[in-house]
PDB file of C-alpha atoms and ligand atoms in Angstrom:
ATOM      1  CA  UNK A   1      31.033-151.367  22.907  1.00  0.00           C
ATOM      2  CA  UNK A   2      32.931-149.895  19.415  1.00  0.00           C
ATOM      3  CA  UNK A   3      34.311-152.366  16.857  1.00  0.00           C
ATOM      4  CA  UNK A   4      36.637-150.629  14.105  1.00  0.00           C
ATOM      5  CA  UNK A   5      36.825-151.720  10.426  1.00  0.00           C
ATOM      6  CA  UNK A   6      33.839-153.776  11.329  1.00  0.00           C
ATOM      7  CA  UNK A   7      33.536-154.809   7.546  1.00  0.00           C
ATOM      8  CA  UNK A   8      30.940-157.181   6.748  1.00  0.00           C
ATOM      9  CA  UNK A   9      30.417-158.221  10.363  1.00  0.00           C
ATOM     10  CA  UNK A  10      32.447-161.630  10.699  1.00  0.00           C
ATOM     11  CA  UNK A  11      32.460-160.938  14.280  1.00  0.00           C
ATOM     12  CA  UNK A  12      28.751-160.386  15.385  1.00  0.00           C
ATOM     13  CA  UNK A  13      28.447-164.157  15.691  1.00  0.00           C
ATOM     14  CA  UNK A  14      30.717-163.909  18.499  1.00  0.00           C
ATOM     15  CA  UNK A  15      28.952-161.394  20.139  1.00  0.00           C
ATOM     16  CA  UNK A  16      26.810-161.862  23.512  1.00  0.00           C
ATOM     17  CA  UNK A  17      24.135-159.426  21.661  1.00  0.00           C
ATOM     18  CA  UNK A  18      21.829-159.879  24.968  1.00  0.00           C
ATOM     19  CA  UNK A  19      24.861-158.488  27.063  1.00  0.00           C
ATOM     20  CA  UNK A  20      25.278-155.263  24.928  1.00  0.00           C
ATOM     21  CA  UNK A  21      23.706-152.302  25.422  1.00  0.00           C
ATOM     22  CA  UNK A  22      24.941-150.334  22.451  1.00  0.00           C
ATOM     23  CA  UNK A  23      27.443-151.794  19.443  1.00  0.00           C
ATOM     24  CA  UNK A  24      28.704-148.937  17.523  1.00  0.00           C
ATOM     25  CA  UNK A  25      30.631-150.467  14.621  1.00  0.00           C
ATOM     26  CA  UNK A  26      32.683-148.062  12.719  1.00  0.00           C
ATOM     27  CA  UNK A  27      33.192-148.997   8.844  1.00  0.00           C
ATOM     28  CA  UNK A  28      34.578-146.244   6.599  1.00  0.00           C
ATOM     29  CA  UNK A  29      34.051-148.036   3.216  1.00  0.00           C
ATOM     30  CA  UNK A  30      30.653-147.762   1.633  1.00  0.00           C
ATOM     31  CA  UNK A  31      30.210-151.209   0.074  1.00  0.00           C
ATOM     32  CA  UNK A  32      31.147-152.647   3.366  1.00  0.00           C
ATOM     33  CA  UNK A  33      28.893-150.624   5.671  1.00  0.00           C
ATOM     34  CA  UNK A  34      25.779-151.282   3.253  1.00  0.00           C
ATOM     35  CA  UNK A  35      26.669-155.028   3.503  1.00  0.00           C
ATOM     36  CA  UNK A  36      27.036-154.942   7.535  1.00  0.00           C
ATOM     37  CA  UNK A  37      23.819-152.844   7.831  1.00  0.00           C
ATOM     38  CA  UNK A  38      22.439-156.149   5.985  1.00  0.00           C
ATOM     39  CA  UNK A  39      23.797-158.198   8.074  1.00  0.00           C
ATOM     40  CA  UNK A  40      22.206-156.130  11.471  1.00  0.00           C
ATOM     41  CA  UNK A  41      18.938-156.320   9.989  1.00  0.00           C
ATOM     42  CA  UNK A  42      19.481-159.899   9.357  1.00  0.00           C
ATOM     43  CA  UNK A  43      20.581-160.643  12.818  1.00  0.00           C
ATOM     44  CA  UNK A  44      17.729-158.573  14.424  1.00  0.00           C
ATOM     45  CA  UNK A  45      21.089-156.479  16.700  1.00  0.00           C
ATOM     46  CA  UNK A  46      18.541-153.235  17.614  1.00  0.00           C
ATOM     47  CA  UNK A  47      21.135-152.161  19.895  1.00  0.00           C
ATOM     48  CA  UNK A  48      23.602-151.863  16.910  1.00  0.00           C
ATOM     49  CA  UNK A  49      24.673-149.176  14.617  1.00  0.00           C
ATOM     50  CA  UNK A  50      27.174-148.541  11.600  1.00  0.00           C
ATOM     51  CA  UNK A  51      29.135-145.569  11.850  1.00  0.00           C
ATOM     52  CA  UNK A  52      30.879-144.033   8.803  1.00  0.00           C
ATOM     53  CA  UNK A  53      34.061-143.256   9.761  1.00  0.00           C
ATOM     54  CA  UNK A  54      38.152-143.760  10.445  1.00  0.00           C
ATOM     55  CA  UNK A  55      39.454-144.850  13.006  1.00  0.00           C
ATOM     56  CA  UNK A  56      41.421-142.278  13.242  1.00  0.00           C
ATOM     57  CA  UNK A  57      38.607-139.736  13.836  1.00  0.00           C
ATOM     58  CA  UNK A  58      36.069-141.737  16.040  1.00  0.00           C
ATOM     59  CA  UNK A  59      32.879-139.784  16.012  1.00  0.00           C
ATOM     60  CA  UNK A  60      32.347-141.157  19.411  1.00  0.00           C
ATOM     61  CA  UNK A  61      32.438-139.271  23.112  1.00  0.00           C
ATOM     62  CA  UNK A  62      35.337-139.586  25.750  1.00  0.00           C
ATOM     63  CA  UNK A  63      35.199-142.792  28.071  1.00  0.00           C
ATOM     64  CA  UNK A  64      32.443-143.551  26.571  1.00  0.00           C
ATOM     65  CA  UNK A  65      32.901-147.564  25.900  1.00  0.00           C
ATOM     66  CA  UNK A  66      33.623-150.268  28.054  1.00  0.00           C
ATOM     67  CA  UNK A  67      35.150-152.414  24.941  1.00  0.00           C
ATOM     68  CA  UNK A  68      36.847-151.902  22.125  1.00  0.00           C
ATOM     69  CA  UNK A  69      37.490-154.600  19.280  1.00  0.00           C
ATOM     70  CA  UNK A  70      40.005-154.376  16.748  1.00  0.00           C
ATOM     71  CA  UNK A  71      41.042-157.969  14.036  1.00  0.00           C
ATOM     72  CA  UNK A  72      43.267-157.300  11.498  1.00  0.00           C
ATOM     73  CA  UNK A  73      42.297-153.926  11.046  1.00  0.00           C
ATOM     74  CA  UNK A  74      45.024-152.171  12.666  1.00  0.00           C
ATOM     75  CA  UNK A  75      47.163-153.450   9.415  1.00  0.00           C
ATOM     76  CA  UNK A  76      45.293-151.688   7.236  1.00  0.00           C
ATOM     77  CA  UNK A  77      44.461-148.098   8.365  1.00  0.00           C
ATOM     78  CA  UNK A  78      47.000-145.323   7.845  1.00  0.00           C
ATOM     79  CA  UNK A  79      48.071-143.628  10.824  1.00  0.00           C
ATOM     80  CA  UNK A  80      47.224-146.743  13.424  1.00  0.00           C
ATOM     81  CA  UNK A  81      49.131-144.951  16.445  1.00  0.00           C
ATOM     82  CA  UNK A  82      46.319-142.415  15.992  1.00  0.00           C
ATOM     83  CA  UNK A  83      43.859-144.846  15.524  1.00  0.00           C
ATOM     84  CA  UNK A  84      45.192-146.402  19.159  1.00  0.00           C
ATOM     85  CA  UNK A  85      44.652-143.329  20.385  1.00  0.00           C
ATOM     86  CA  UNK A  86      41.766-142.604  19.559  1.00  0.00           C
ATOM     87  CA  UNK A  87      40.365-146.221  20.799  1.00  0.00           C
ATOM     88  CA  UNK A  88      42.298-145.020  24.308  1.00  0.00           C
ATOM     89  CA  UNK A  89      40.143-141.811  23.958  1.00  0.00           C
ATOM     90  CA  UNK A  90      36.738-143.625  23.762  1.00  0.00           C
ATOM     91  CA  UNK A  91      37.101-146.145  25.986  1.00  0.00           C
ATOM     92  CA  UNK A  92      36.095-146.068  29.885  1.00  0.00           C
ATOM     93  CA  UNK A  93      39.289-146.297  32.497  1.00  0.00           C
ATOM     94  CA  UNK A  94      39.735-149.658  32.887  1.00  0.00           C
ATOM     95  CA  UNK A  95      38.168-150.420  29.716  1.00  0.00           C
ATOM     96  CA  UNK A  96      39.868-153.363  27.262  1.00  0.00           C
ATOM     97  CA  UNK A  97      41.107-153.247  23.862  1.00  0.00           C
ATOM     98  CA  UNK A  98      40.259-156.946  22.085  1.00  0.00           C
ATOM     99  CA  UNK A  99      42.723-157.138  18.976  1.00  0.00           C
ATOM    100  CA  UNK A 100      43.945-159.580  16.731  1.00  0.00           C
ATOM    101  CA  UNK A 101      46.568-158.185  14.232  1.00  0.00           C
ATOM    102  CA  UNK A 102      49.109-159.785  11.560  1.00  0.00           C
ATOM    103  CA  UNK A 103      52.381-159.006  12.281  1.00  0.00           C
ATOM    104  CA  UNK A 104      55.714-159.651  11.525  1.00  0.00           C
ATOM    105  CA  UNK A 105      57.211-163.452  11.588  1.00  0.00           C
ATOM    106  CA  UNK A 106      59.419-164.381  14.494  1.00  0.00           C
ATOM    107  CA  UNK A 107      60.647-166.775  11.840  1.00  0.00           C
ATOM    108  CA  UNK A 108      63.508-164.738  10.183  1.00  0.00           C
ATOM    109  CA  UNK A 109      62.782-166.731   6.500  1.00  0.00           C
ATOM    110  CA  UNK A 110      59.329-166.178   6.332  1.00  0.00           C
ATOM    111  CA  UNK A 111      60.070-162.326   7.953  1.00  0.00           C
ATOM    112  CA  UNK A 112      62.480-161.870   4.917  1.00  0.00           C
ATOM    113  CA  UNK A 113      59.472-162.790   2.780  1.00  0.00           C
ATOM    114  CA  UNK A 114      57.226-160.686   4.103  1.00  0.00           C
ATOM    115  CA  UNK A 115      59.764-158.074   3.771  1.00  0.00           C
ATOM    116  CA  UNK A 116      59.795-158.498   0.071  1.00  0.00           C
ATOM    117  CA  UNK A 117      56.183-158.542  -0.439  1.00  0.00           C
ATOM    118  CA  UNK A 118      55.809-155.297   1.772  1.00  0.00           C
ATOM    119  CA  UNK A 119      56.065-152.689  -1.439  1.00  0.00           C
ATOM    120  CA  UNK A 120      53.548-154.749  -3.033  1.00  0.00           C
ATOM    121  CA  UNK A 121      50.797-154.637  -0.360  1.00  0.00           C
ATOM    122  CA  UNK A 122      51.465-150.522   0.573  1.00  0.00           C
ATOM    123  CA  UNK A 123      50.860-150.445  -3.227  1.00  0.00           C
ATOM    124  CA  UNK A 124      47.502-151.632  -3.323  1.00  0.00           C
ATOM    125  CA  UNK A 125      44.811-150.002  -1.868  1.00  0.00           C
ATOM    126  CA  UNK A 126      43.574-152.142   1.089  1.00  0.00           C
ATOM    127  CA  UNK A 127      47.199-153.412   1.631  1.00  0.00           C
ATOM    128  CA  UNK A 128      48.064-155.153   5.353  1.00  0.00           C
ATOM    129  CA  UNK A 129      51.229-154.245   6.729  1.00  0.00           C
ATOM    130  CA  UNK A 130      53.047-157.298   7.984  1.00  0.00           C
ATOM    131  CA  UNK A 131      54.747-154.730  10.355  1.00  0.00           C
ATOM    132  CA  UNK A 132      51.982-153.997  12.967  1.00  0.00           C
ATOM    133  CA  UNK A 133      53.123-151.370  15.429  1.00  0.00           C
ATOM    134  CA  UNK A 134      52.874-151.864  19.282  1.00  0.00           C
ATOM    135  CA  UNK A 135      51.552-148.769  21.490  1.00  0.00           C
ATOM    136  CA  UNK A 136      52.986-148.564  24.663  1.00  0.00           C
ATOM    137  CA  UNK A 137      49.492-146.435  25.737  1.00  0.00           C
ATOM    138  CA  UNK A 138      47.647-149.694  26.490  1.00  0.00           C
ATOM    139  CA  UNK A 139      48.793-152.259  29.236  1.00  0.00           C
ATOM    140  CA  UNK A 140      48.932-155.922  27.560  1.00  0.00           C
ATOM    141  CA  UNK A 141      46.958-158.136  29.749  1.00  0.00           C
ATOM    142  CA  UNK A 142      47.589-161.089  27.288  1.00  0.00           C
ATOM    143  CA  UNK A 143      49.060-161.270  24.075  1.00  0.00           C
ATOM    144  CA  UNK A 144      50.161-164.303  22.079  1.00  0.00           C
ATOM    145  CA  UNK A 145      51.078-165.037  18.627  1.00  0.00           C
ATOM    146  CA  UNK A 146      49.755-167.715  16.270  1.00  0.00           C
ATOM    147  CA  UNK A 147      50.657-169.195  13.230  1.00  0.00           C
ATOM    148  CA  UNK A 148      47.298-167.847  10.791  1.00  0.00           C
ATOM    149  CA  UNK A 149      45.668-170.866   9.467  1.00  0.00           C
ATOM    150  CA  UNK A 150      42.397-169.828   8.131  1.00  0.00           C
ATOM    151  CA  UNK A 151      44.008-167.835   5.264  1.00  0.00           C
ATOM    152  CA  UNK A 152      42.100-164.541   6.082  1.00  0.00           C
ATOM    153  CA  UNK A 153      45.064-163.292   6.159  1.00  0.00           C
ATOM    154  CA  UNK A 154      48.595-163.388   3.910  1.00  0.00           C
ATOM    155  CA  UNK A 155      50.433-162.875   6.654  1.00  0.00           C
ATOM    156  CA  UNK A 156      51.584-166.299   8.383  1.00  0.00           C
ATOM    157  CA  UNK A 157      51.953-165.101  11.859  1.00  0.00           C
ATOM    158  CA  UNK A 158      49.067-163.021  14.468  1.00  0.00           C
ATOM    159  CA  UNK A 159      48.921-161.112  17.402  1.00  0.00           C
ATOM    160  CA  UNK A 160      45.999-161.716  19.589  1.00  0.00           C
ATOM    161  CA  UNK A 161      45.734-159.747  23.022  1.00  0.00           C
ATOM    162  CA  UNK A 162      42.903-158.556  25.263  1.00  0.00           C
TER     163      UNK A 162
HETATM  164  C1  SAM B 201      40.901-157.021   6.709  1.00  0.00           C
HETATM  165  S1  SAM B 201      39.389-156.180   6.934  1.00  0.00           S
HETATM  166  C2  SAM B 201      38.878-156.846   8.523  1.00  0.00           C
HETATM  167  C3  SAM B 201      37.392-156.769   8.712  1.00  0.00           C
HETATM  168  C4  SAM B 201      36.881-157.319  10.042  1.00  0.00           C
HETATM  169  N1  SAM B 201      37.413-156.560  11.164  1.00  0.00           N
HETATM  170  C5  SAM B 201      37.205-158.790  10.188  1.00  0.00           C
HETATM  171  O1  SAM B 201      37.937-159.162  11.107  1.00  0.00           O
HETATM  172  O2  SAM B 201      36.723-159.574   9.371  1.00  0.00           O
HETATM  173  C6  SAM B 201      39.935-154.515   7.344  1.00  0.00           C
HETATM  174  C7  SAM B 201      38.777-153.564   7.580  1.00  0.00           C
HETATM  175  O3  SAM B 201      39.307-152.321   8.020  1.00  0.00           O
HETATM  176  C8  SAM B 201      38.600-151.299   7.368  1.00  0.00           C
HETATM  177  N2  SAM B 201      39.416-150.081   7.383  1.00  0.00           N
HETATM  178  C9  SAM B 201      40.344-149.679   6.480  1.00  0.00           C
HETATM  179  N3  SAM B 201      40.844-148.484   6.838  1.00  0.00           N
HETATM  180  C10 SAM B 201      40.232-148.131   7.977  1.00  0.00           C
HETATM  181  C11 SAM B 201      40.307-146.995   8.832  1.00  0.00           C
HETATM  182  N4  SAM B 201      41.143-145.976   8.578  1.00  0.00           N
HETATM  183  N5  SAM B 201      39.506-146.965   9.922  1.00  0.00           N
HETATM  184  C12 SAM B 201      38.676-147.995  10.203  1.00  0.00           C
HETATM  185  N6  SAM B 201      38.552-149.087   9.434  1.00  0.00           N
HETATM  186  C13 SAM B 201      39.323-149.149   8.330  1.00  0.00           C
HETATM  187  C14 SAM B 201      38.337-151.852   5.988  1.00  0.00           C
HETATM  188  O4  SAM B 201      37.321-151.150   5.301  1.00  0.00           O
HETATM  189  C15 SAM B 201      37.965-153.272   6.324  1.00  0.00           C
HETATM  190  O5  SAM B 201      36.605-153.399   6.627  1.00  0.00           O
END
């Protein structure tokens, strides 16, 4: 199983650990990898390991994972139709791509907001784009949208599929 833009591990708790025979979570930002290493160690995951890397540039072999998990990191990394690739590369056929993503607002007021805001956020330097692109590479299983609630995230609207 690969998670990208693992970050400080918010989703390990969610993870059958006992089930998994190798978690390869892929963090490219140094202050973040240091603190999910932490966490590992603190959650005794043997069968875990941080990775260095984009997601752009898995360092990871061909149909190689049976899982892949992406929330709301697809927002943030530059070239994410090459990071979808490169998750289609790695995983198994058959394998399933577990994402949650902010996206754009079916509501056309709050859309026009987050339209405004959008120079801001590619201005900073972990910005989210409210304007998640789809990849027609993988085949949706399920997908639905969500107002966001737990304030994680700016955006006011998700995209949760399997
Ligand atoms: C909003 S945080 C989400 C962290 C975690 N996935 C979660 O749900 O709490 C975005 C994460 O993506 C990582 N990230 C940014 N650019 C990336 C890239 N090109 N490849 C992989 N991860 C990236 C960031 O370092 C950060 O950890």
């Amino acid at each position: 199983m690969v998670e990208i833009g693992a970050g400080t591990g918010a989703n390990l708790a969610a993870y059958p650990l006992g089930a998994i025979s190798e978690l390869v979570l892929v963090e490219p930002e140094s202050p973040m990898a240091a603190r999910l290493r932490t966490r590992l160690q603190s959650v005794g995951a043997a069968q875990a390991r941080v990775v260095g890397a984009p997601a752009e540039s898995l360092p990871l072999p061909d149909a190689s994972a049976d899982f892949a998990v992406s929330t709301l990191v697809l927002c943030t990394v530059s070239d994410p139709a090459r990071a979808l690739a490169e998750l289609r590369r790695v995983l198994k056929p058959g394998g399933r791509l577990l994402f949650i993503e902010h996206v754009r607002s079916q509501d056309a007021r709050v859309a026009r907001w987050q339209d405004r805001f959008q120079p801001a956020w590619d201005g900073l330097v972990t910005a989210a784009t409210a304007t998640a692109r789809r990849s027609s590479r993988f085949a949706p299983v399920a997908s639905r949208s969500a107002p966001s609630s737990t304030g994680r995230c700016r955006s006011r609207s998700r995209s949760c599929g399997r």
